[in-house]
Coordinates of C-alpha atoms in Angstrom, one line a residue:
M21 CA 0.0 0.0 0.0
T22 CA 1.3 3.5 -0.9
D23 CA 0.6 6.9 0.5
S24 CA -1.0 8.7 -2.5
R25 CA 0.4 12.1 -1.4
T26 CA 4.0 11.1 -0.9
G27 CA 4.4 8.1 -3.2
R28 CA 6.0 6.2 -0.3
R29 CA 5.0 2.8 0.8
A30 CA 2.9 3.1 3.9
V31 CA 4.7 0.7 6.3
E32 CA 3.2 0.6 9.8
T33 CA 5.4 2.2 12.4
A34 CA 7.1 -0.2 14.8
D35 CA 6.0 -0.2 18.4
A36 CA 8.9 1.7 20.1
F37 CA 9.2 1.3 23.8
G38 CA 5.5 0.5 24.2
A39 CA 4.4 3.8 22.6
Y40 CA 2.1 2.2 20.0
P41 CA 0.4 -0.8 21.5
R42 CA -2.4 -2.6 19.7
L43 CA -5.7 -2.9 21.4
T44 CA -7.3 -6.3 21.7
P45 CA -10.9 -6.9 20.4
A46 CA -12.1 -7.0 24.1
Q47 CA -10.5 -3.6 24.8
L48 CA -12.0 -2.1 21.6
Q49 CA -15.3 -3.4 22.7
V50 CA -15.0 -1.6 26.1
L51 CA -14.1 1.6 24.2
S52 CA -17.0 1.2 21.8
E53 CA -19.4 1.3 24.8
H54 CA -18.3 5.0 25.3
G55 CA -18.0 6.1 21.6
T56 CA -19.2 5.6 18.1
T57 CA -17.9 3.8 15.0
E58 CA -17.4 6.2 12.1
P59 CA -16.4 5.5 8.4
V60 CA -13.5 7.5 7.0
A61 CA -12.6 8.2 3.4
E62 CA -9.1 8.2 1.9
G63 CA -7.4 11.5 2.6
Q64 CA -9.9 12.5 5.3
V65 CA -8.3 14.7 8.0
L66 CA -9.1 13.6 11.6
A67 CA -7.1 16.3 13.2
R68 CA -4.9 19.2 12.1
A69 CA -1.7 20.4 13.7
G70 CA -2.4 23.4 15.9
E71 CA -6.1 22.5 16.5
P72 CA -7.6 20.6 19.5
L73 CA -8.1 16.9 18.8
G74 CA -11.9 16.5 19.1
S75 CA -12.0 12.8 20.1
F76 CA -9.9 9.8 20.9
F77 CA -9.5 7.7 17.7
A78 CA -8.8 4.0 17.5
V79 CA -8.4 2.4 14.1
I80 CA -10.8 -0.4 13.3
E81 CA -10.1 -0.9 9.6
G82 CA -7.6 0.8 7.3
R83 CA -4.6 2.9 8.2
V84 CA -4.0 6.5 9.3
A85 CA -0.9 8.7 9.0
V86 CA 0.4 10.9 11.7
E87 CA 2.5 13.8 10.4
A88 CA 4.6 15.8 13.0
G89 CA 6.6 18.8 11.9
G90 CA 6.0 22.2 10.3
V91 CA 6.0 23.1 6.6
D92 CA 9.5 24.6 6.9
D93 CA 10.9 21.6 8.8
D94 CA 13.0 19.2 6.8
E95 CA 12.7 16.7 9.6
M96 CA 9.0 15.8 9.1
R97 CA 8.1 12.6 10.9
I98 CA 5.4 10.4 9.4
E99 CA 4.0 7.5 11.5
V100 CA 1.5 4.9 10.1
H101 CA -0.9 3.0 12.3
G102 CA -3.3 0.2 11.4
P103 CA -6.1 -1.7 13.0
G104 CA -6.0 -1.8 16.8
R105 CA -3.8 1.3 17.1
F106 CA -4.9 4.6 18.6
V107 CA -3.7 8.1 18.0
G108 CA -2.9 11.2 20.1
D109 CA -0.7 11.8 23.1
I110 CA -1.0 13.1 26.7
G111 CA -2.1 16.5 25.4
L112 CA -5.4 15.0 24.4
L113 CA -6.3 14.7 28.1
E114 CA -5.2 18.3 28.8
G115 CA -7.0 20.2 26.1
E116 CA -3.8 21.1 24.2
P117 CA -3.8 21.5 20.4
S118 CA -2.6 18.5 18.4
F119 CA 1.1 18.8 17.4
A120 CA 0.4 16.5 14.4
T121 CA -1.9 16.2 11.5
I122 CA -3.8 12.9 11.4
T123 CA -5.1 11.7 8.0
A124 CA -6.7 8.5 6.8
L125 CA -4.5 6.8 4.2
E126 CA -7.4 4.7 2.8
R127 CA -11.1 4.0 3.3
G128 CA -11.7 2.5 6.7
T129 CA -13.4 2.7 10.0
V130 CA -12.4 4.4 13.3
L131 CA -13.8 4.3 16.8
A132 CA -14.3 7.9 18.1
V133 CA -14.5 8.3 21.9
P134 CA -15.3 11.7 23.4
I135 CA -12.5 13.2 25.6
P136 CA -14.6 13.2 28.9
A137 CA -15.3 9.5 28.4
L138 CA -11.6 8.8 27.8
E139 CA -10.7 10.6 31.0
R140 CA -13.0 8.4 32.9
I141 CA -11.5 5.3 31.4
V142 CA -8.0 6.4 32.1
T143 CA -8.7 7.1 35.7
T144 CA -11.0 4.2 36.5
D145 CA -9.9 1.2 34.3
P146 CA -6.7 -0.2 35.8
V147 CA -5.7 -2.2 32.7
L148 CA -7.0 -0.3 29.6
G149 CA -6.7 3.1 31.3
D150 CA -3.1 2.4 32.3
L151 CA -2.2 1.1 28.8
I152 CA -3.5 4.3 27.1
L153 CA -1.9 6.6 29.7
R154 CA 1.5 4.9 29.6
A155 CA 1.5 5.0 25.8
Y156 CA 0.6 8.7 25.8
L157 CA 3.3 9.5 28.3
I158 CA 5.9 7.6 26.2
R159 CA 4.8 9.4 23.0
R160 CA 5.1 12.8 24.7
S161 CA 8.7 11.9 25.8
L162 CA 9.5 10.7 22.3
A163 CA 8.1 13.9 20.8
I164 CA 10.1 16.1 23.2
G165 CA 13.3 14.2 22.4
S166 CA 12.7 14.6 18.6
G167 CA 12.1 18.3 18.8
A168 CA 8.5 18.0 17.4
G169 CA 5.7 20.4 18.3
L170 CA 6.2 24.2 18.7
R171 CA 8.8 26.1 16.8
I172 CA 10.4 28.9 18.8
V173 CA 12.4 31.2 16.5
G174 CA 14.9 33.4 18.3
S175 CA 18.4 33.7 19.6
R176 CA 19.4 31.2 22.3
F177 CA 21.2 34.1 24.0
S178 CA 18.0 36.1 24.3
P179 CA 16.3 36.2 27.8
D180 CA 12.9 36.2 26.1
T181 CA 13.8 33.1 24.1
R182 CA 15.0 31.4 27.2
R183 CA 11.8 32.4 29.1
L184 CA 9.7 30.7 26.4
L185 CA 12.0 27.6 26.3
D186 CA 11.7 27.3 30.0
F187 CA 7.9 27.6 30.0
A188 CA 7.6 24.9 27.3
A189 CA 10.0 22.6 29.1
R190 CA 8.3 23.0 32.5
N191 CA 4.9 22.2 30.9
R192 CA 6.3 19.3 28.9
I193 CA 5.4 20.9 25.6
P194 CA 7.3 19.4 22.6
H195 CA 9.3 22.2 21.0
R196 CA 12.3 23.0 19.0
L197 CA 14.5 26.2 19.0
L198 CA 15.3 27.6 15.6
D199 CA 18.4 29.6 16.6
L200 CA 18.9 32.8 14.8
D201 CA 22.6 32.5 15.7
G202 CA 23.2 29.3 13.8
D203 CA 20.1 27.9 12.1
H204 CA 19.5 28.9 8.4
S205 CA 15.8 27.9 8.6
A206 CA 15.3 30.6 11.3
E207 CA 16.6 33.3 8.9
V208 CA 14.2 32.0 6.2
I209 CA 11.2 32.2 8.5
V210 CA 12.2 35.7 9.7
R211 CA 12.4 36.9 6.1
R212 CA 9.2 35.2 5.0
L213 CA 7.2 36.6 7.8
R214 CA 8.9 40.0 7.6
L215 CA 9.6 40.1 11.2
D216 CA 11.1 43.0 13.1
V217 CA 13.5 42.7 16.0
A218 CA 10.6 43.6 18.4
D219 CA 8.7 40.6 17.1
L220 CA 11.3 38.2 18.2
P221 CA 11.2 35.6 19.6
V222 CA 8.3 34.1 17.6
V223 CA 6.4 31.0 18.5
I224 CA 4.8 28.9 15.7
V225 CA 2.0 26.6 16.8
G226 CA 1.0 23.9 14.3
G227 CA 2.8 25.6 11.4
S228 CA 0.1 28.3 11.0
Q229 CA -0.5 30.2 14.3
I230 CA 2.2 32.9 14.8
L231 CA 2.8 34.4 18.2
R232 CA 5.1 37.4 18.2
N233 CA 7.2 37.6 21.4
P234 CA 4.3 36.3 23.5
S235 CA 4.0 36.5 27.2
T236 CA 3.8 33.2 29.0
T237 CA 0.2 33.9 29.6
Q238 CA -0.5 34.4 25.9
L239 CA 1.4 31.2 25.1
S240 CA -0.5 29.2 27.7
Q241 CA -3.8 30.5 26.3
A242 CA -2.8 29.5 22.8
L243 CA -1.9 26.0 24.0
G244 CA -5.1 25.6 26.1
I245 CA -3.0 25.4 29.3
G246 CA -4.6 26.7 32.5
R247 CA -7.9 27.5 30.9
G248 CA -10.5 29.2 33.0
L249 CA -10.2 30.8 36.4
P250 CA -10.3 29.2 39.9
P251 CA -13.6 29.4 41.7
P252 CA -13.8 32.4 44.2
T253 CA -14.3 30.0 47.2
C254 CA -13.3 26.5 48.1
D255 CA -12.8 24.2 51.1
L256 CA -9.0 24.0 50.5
L257 CA -6.6 26.0 48.3
V258 CA -3.2 24.4 47.6
V259 CA -0.6 26.8 46.4
G260 CA 2.2 24.9 44.6
A261 CA 1.8 21.8 42.5
G262 CA 5.0 19.9 43.3
P263 CA 4.8 16.5 44.9
A264 CA 3.7 17.9 48.2
G265 CA 0.9 20.0 46.7
L266 CA -0.3 17.2 44.5
A267 CA -0.3 14.8 47.4
A268 CA -2.3 17.2 49.6
T269 CA -4.7 17.8 46.7
V270 CA -5.3 14.1 46.1
Y271 CA -5.8 13.3 49.8
A272 CA -8.2 16.2 50.4
A273 CA -10.2 15.8 47.2
S274 CA -10.6 12.1 47.8
D275 CA -12.0 12.9 51.2
G276 CA -14.8 15.0 49.7
L277 CA -13.4 18.5 50.0
S278 CA -13.6 21.0 47.2
V279 CA -10.0 21.6 46.3
V280 CA -8.2 24.2 44.1
L281 CA -4.6 23.5 43.2
C282 CA -2.6 26.4 41.7
D283 CA 1.0 26.7 40.5
A284 CA 2.9 29.6 39.0
V285 CA 4.3 27.6 36.1
A286 CA 3.2 24.0 35.8
T287 CA 2.3 20.9 37.8
G288 CA 5.2 18.7 39.0
G289 CA 7.5 21.2 40.6
Q290 CA 11.2 20.5 40.6
A291 CA 10.5 16.7 40.5
A292 CA 8.9 17.1 37.0
R293 CA 12.3 18.2 35.7
S294 CA 14.1 15.2 36.8
A295 CA 14.9 12.8 33.9
R296 CA 14.9 9.8 36.2
I297 CA 13.9 9.3 39.8
E298 CA 15.2 6.0 41.2
N299 CA 14.5 6.3 44.9
Y300 CA 10.8 7.0 45.0
L301 CA 8.7 4.4 46.8
G302 CA 6.8 2.0 44.6
F303 CA 8.9 2.4 41.4
P304 CA 11.9 0.0 41.7
A305 CA 12.9 0.5 38.0
G306 CA 12.6 4.3 38.4
I307 CA 10.2 6.8 36.9
S308 CA 10.6 10.1 35.1
G309 CA 9.6 13.1 37.2
A310 CA 7.2 14.2 34.5
E311 CA 5.4 10.9 34.4
L312 CA 5.1 10.9 38.2
A313 CA 3.6 14.4 38.1
E314 CA 1.2 13.6 35.3
R315 CA -0.1 10.6 37.1
A316 CA -0.7 12.6 40.2
R317 CA -2.4 15.4 38.3
L318 CA -4.8 12.9 36.7
Q319 CA -5.5 11.4 40.1
A320 CA -6.3 14.8 41.6
V321 CA -8.7 15.6 38.7
K322 CA -10.3 12.2 39.1
F323 CA -11.3 13.1 42.6
G324 CA -12.8 16.4 41.5
A325 CA -10.0 18.9 42.2
T326 CA -9.6 22.0 40.1
V327 CA -6.1 22.5 38.7
V328 CA -5.0 25.9 37.5
A329 CA -1.5 26.6 36.1
P330 CA 0.0 29.0 35.4
A331 CA -1.4 31.0 38.3
G332 CA 1.1 32.7 40.5
A333 CA 0.2 33.5 44.1
A334 CA 1.1 37.2 44.8
G335 CA -0.2 37.8 48.3
L336 CA -2.1 36.6 51.3
D337 CA -4.7 38.9 52.9
R338 CA -6.8 38.6 56.1
T339 CA -10.0 40.6 56.2
G340 CA -12.7 40.0 58.7
G341 CA -11.1 36.8 59.9
S342 CA -11.1 35.2 56.5
L343 CA -8.1 34.2 54.3
A344 CA -7.9 35.6 50.7
V345 CA -5.1 34.6 48.3
R346 CA -4.4 37.1 45.6
F347 CA -2.9 35.9 42.3
S348 CA -0.7 37.8 39.8
D349 CA -3.6 38.1 37.3
G350 CA -5.8 39.9 39.9
T351 CA -7.9 36.9 40.7
T352 CA -8.7 36.3 44.4
V353 CA -9.6 33.0 46.1
T354 CA -11.1 32.8 49.6
P355 CA -10.5 29.3 50.9
G356 CA -11.6 27.6 54.1
A357 CA -8.1 26.4 54.6
L358 CA -4.7 26.9 52.9
V359 CA -1.9 24.5 52.2
V360 CA 1.4 26.3 51.3
A361 CA 3.4 24.0 49.1
S362 CA 5.1 26.7 47.0
G363 CA 8.4 24.8 47.2
M364 CA 11.8 26.4 46.8
A365 CA 13.5 29.1 44.9
Y366 CA 17.0 28.2 43.5
R367 CA 20.0 29.7 45.1
R368 CA 22.0 31.8 42.7
L369 CA 25.8 31.3 42.4
E370 CA 27.8 34.2 43.6
A371 CA 30.6 34.4 41.0
K372 CA 32.1 37.5 39.3
D373 CA 30.3 38.6 36.1
L374 CA 28.0 35.6 36.2
D375 CA 24.9 37.9 36.2
R376 CA 25.7 38.9 32.6
F377 CA 24.9 35.3 31.5
E378 CA 22.2 34.4 34.0
Y379 CA 19.3 34.3 31.5
T380 CA 21.2 32.8 28.6
S381 CA 23.8 30.3 29.8
V382 CA 22.9 29.3 33.4
Y383 CA 20.5 26.4 34.0
Y384 CA 18.8 25.2 37.1
A385 CA 17.5 21.9 35.6
A386 CA 18.9 19.2 33.4
T387 CA 16.3 17.6 31.2
V388 CA 16.2 16.5 27.6
N389 CA 15.5 20.1 26.6
E390 CA 18.6 21.5 28.2
A391 CA 20.6 18.5 26.9
R392 CA 19.4 19.3 23.4
E393 CA 20.4 23.0 23.7
C394 CA 23.9 22.0 24.9
G395 CA 24.5 19.3 22.3
T396 CA 28.0 17.8 22.5
D397 CA 29.5 21.0 24.1
P398 CA 31.3 20.5 27.4
V399 CA 29.3 21.5 30.5
V400 CA 30.0 22.5 34.0
V401 CA 27.7 21.3 36.9
V402 CA 28.0 23.0 40.3
G403 CA 26.8 21.2 43.4
G404 CA 27.3 18.2 45.6
G405 CA 23.8 16.9 46.2
N406 CA 21.6 14.4 44.4
S407 CA 20.3 17.0 42.0
A408 CA 23.8 17.8 40.8
G409 CA 24.7 14.2 40.6
Q410 CA 21.7 13.3 38.6
A411 CA 22.4 16.2 36.2
A412 CA 26.0 15.2 35.8
V413 CA 25.2 11.6 34.9
F414 CA 22.4 12.6 32.6
L415 CA 24.3 15.3 30.7
A416 CA 27.3 12.9 30.3
G417 CA 25.2 10.9 27.9
T418 CA 25.4 13.7 25.3
A419 CA 28.0 16.2 26.3
S420 CA 31.7 15.7 25.3
H421 CA 32.7 16.2 28.9
V422 CA 31.1 17.1 32.3
H423 CA 33.0 19.0 35.0
L424 CA 31.3 18.5 38.4
V425 CA 32.4 21.2 40.8
V426 CA 31.9 20.4 44.5
R427 CA 32.7 22.6 47.5
G428 CA 33.1 19.6 49.9
A429 CA 36.1 17.3 50.1
D430 CA 33.9 14.1 49.9
L431 CA 31.5 13.5 47.1
G432 CA 29.6 11.0 49.2
R433 CA 28.8 13.5 52.0
D434 CA 25.6 14.9 50.5
M435 CA 25.0 12.5 47.6
S436 CA 23.4 9.1 47.5
R437 CA 25.8 6.2 47.1
Y438 CA 24.3 4.9 43.8
L439 CA 25.0 8.3 42.2
V440 CA 28.6 8.5 43.5
V441 CA 29.3 5.1 42.0
Q442 CA 28.0 6.1 38.6
I443 CA 29.9 9.4 38.6
E444 CA 33.2 7.9 39.7
G445 CA 33.0 5.2 37.0
H446 CA 32.0 7.5 34.2
P447 CA 34.8 8.3 31.7
R448 CA 33.4 11.7 30.7
I449 CA 32.9 13.1 34.2
T450 CA 35.6 14.9 36.0
V451 CA 35.0 15.7 39.7
H452 CA 36.6 18.8 41.2
T453 CA 36.2 18.5 45.0
R454 CA 37.1 21.4 47.4
S455 CA 36.5 23.8 44.5
E456 CA 34.3 26.7 43.6
V457 CA 33.3 28.6 40.5
V458 CA 34.5 32.2 41.2
E459 CA 34.2 33.9 37.8
A460 CA 32.5 33.8 34.5
R461 CA 34.1 34.9 31.2
G462 CA 32.9 35.8 27.8
D463 CA 31.8 38.6 25.5
D464 CA 28.2 38.4 24.5
R465 CA 27.9 34.8 25.6
L466 CA 29.5 32.6 28.2
E467 CA 32.8 31.1 27.1
S468 CA 34.5 29.8 30.2
V469 CA 34.4 29.7 34.0
I470 CA 37.2 30.1 36.5
V471 CA 37.4 27.4 39.2
E472 CA 39.4 28.0 42.4
H473 CA 40.7 25.0 44.2
R474 CA 41.2 25.0 48.0
P475 CA 43.3 25.3 50.0
S476 CA 46.0 26.1 47.5
G477 CA 44.0 28.9 45.8
E478 CA 45.1 27.6 42.4
R479 CA 42.7 28.7 39.6
E480 CA 41.7 26.7 36.6
E481 CA 39.8 27.9 33.5
L482 CA 37.2 25.5 32.1
D483 CA 35.8 26.1 28.6
T484 CA 32.0 26.0 28.5
S485 CA 29.0 27.8 27.3
H486 CA 26.6 26.0 29.7
L487 CA 26.7 26.2 33.5
F488 CA 24.3 24.1 35.6
V489 CA 23.8 25.2 39.2
F490 CA 22.4 23.0 41.9
I491 CA 23.6 24.5 45.2
G492 CA 20.3 24.3 47.1
A493 CA 17.3 26.5 47.4
V494 CA 15.4 28.7 49.9
P495 CA 11.6 28.4 50.7
A496 CA 9.5 30.3 48.2
T497 CA 7.4 31.9 50.8
A498 CA 7.9 35.7 50.3
W499 CA 4.4 36.0 48.7
L500 CA 2.9 35.3 52.1
G501 CA 3.8 38.7 53.4
R502 CA 5.1 39.7 56.9
D503 CA 2.1 38.4 58.9
V504 CA 3.1 34.7 58.6
D505 CA 5.7 33.4 61.0
R506 CA 8.8 31.8 59.5
D507 CA 11.8 30.0 60.9
E508 CA 15.3 31.0 60.3
R509 CA 15.4 29.3 57.0
G510 CA 12.3 30.9 55.7
S511 CA 10.0 27.9 56.1
C512 CA 6.5 28.6 57.5
A513 CA 6.0 28.0 61.2
R514 CA 3.1 25.5 61.2
D515 CA -0.2 26.1 63.0
R516 CA 0.7 29.6 64.1
G517 CA -0.4 33.1 63.2
L518 CA -3.7 32.7 61.5
P519 CA -7.1 32.5 63.2
T520 CA -9.9 30.2 62.2
S521 CA -12.4 31.6 59.8
G522 CA -16.1 31.3 60.5
R523 CA -16.6 30.5 56.9
V524 CA -14.9 27.1 57.0
S525 CA -17.2 24.3 56.0
R526 CA -18.2 21.4 58.3
R527 CA -16.1 19.0 56.3
S528 CA -13.1 21.4 56.6
R529 CA -13.5 21.6 60.4
R530 CA -13.5 17.8 60.7
R531 CA -10.4 17.5 58.6
F532 CA -8.3 20.5 59.7
P533 CA -7.2 21.5 63.3
A534 CA -9.7 23.8 65.0
S535 CA -6.8 25.9 66.2
S536 CA -5.6 26.7 62.7
Q537 CA -7.0 27.6 59.4
W538 CA -4.0 26.5 57.4
A539 CA -1.4 23.8 57.0
T540 CA 2.0 24.2 55.5
C541 CA 4.4 21.9 53.6
A542 CA 6.9 24.4 52.3
A543 CA 9.8 23.1 50.2
D544 CA 7.8 20.0 49.2
R545 CA 9.1 18.2 52.3
S546 CA 5.8 16.7 53.5
S547 CA 5.3 14.3 50.6
G548 CA 8.8 12.9 50.5
C549 CA 9.9 14.8 47.4
P550 CA 12.3 12.3 45.8
Q551 CA 15.2 14.6 44.7
P552 CA 17.1 15.3 48.0
S553 CA 19.1 12.6 49.6
A554 CA 18.7 11.8 53.3
K555 CA 21.9 13.7 53.9
E556 CA 20.6 16.7 52.1
R557 CA 17.4 16.7 54.1
A558 CA 19.3 16.5 57.3
S559 CA 21.7 19.4 56.5

């Protein structure tokens, strides 16, 4: 069989890593109880890139083609799927536009299932639901690794470009940077669209929707992320959607409370940016932080919680004995109780001239997106904890060399043993103990860093354009204002400082202490956030 549009033989795509499983007749029968069987004609478009996918489609007869990539992209990917296969990825469950165009290659039949029905299946059917969810998560990871999805056209040394790249990465949106400093296709797009400097960076959604230097809010709206506003009142408001906030949301919502979960950027927190978590209870083979976060988000929604992100908390007010949380967009929510799970803000590295490169060459996460930006360039990782160790091992898979700079004399002091073993045995990782990065050098971009070794004071210059910093963090609690007690580290002092509101519902009173209207789990500690080692938590 041949694709009439390309002249190529339409060979079914192999099932890579379980991304394209084939449904059994019994599983198709279960799905048919929630959807309808529809005939399709050759060339019929089931979904267009840049537009929401209206339904979940499973192939009954015939074949469909899934094309991912823009019209200016010479790396167009075409997948072919036959009977028993289903299309889409995790964005289908989150209201995102399709990043691919799906077309019938021949006359056939598909099973169309409405999205709400699919959500019920995913969260209630332990076999079929998990098969679909697992496949969708793997497909999203493959799409991110291939650079499919959004096209961000701009300079990688532009702070606005970096802002958009970070937003896409934190929200697990497949994307690719077309770098004005080295990608000819970026220049072609700029000329074709007649873009001015003020227009850059540009985001291209689905090959047709053009966003000129959009704010993160504008980009999130275009992608269908964080649609709608939180309700003005609820039993419980959870600020911060890392592991602690997600856990609190699931437990409270499953107990019947009306719960709103908000985060300034995306669900998952710092854990979602970990390529692999190997010490989280219940996952002996490890799990990606993104998959862990996505499963928790779906679980929260299953129990009726409202998830809103991006939505940054800007202040906490007390008027007439009630709590009111103000958000950066002007929205206000008055909850019966408040859980503060806003996590941590990364510590900045104090090094001479580093602030010149802060928004272009300094990274605080190491995922496939950052690895793609770095390519095979040598990188420098600063830190002696698990986050730094995980980053060093991960980046060594693609970088020509990784320099790990550690202040302490013993790598095992703050790092789990399994990571120490991997680092010490890796041929492309050099560990610099009792050392600090003291200076950054370069003209319009980072070119090298100066490392000072103690106690000799000897200095060494390491060539790099990419500096990864994992030197700890401080509680992100400044938005709470001065009325909330904090300890010397900035974490909230629990069960102090806020009176009980008369507006709290009966269910809230039964589930929260009568002496307090709030609970705190700052820094994601209450849920056993998997990144820090036991040594880090104790320090």
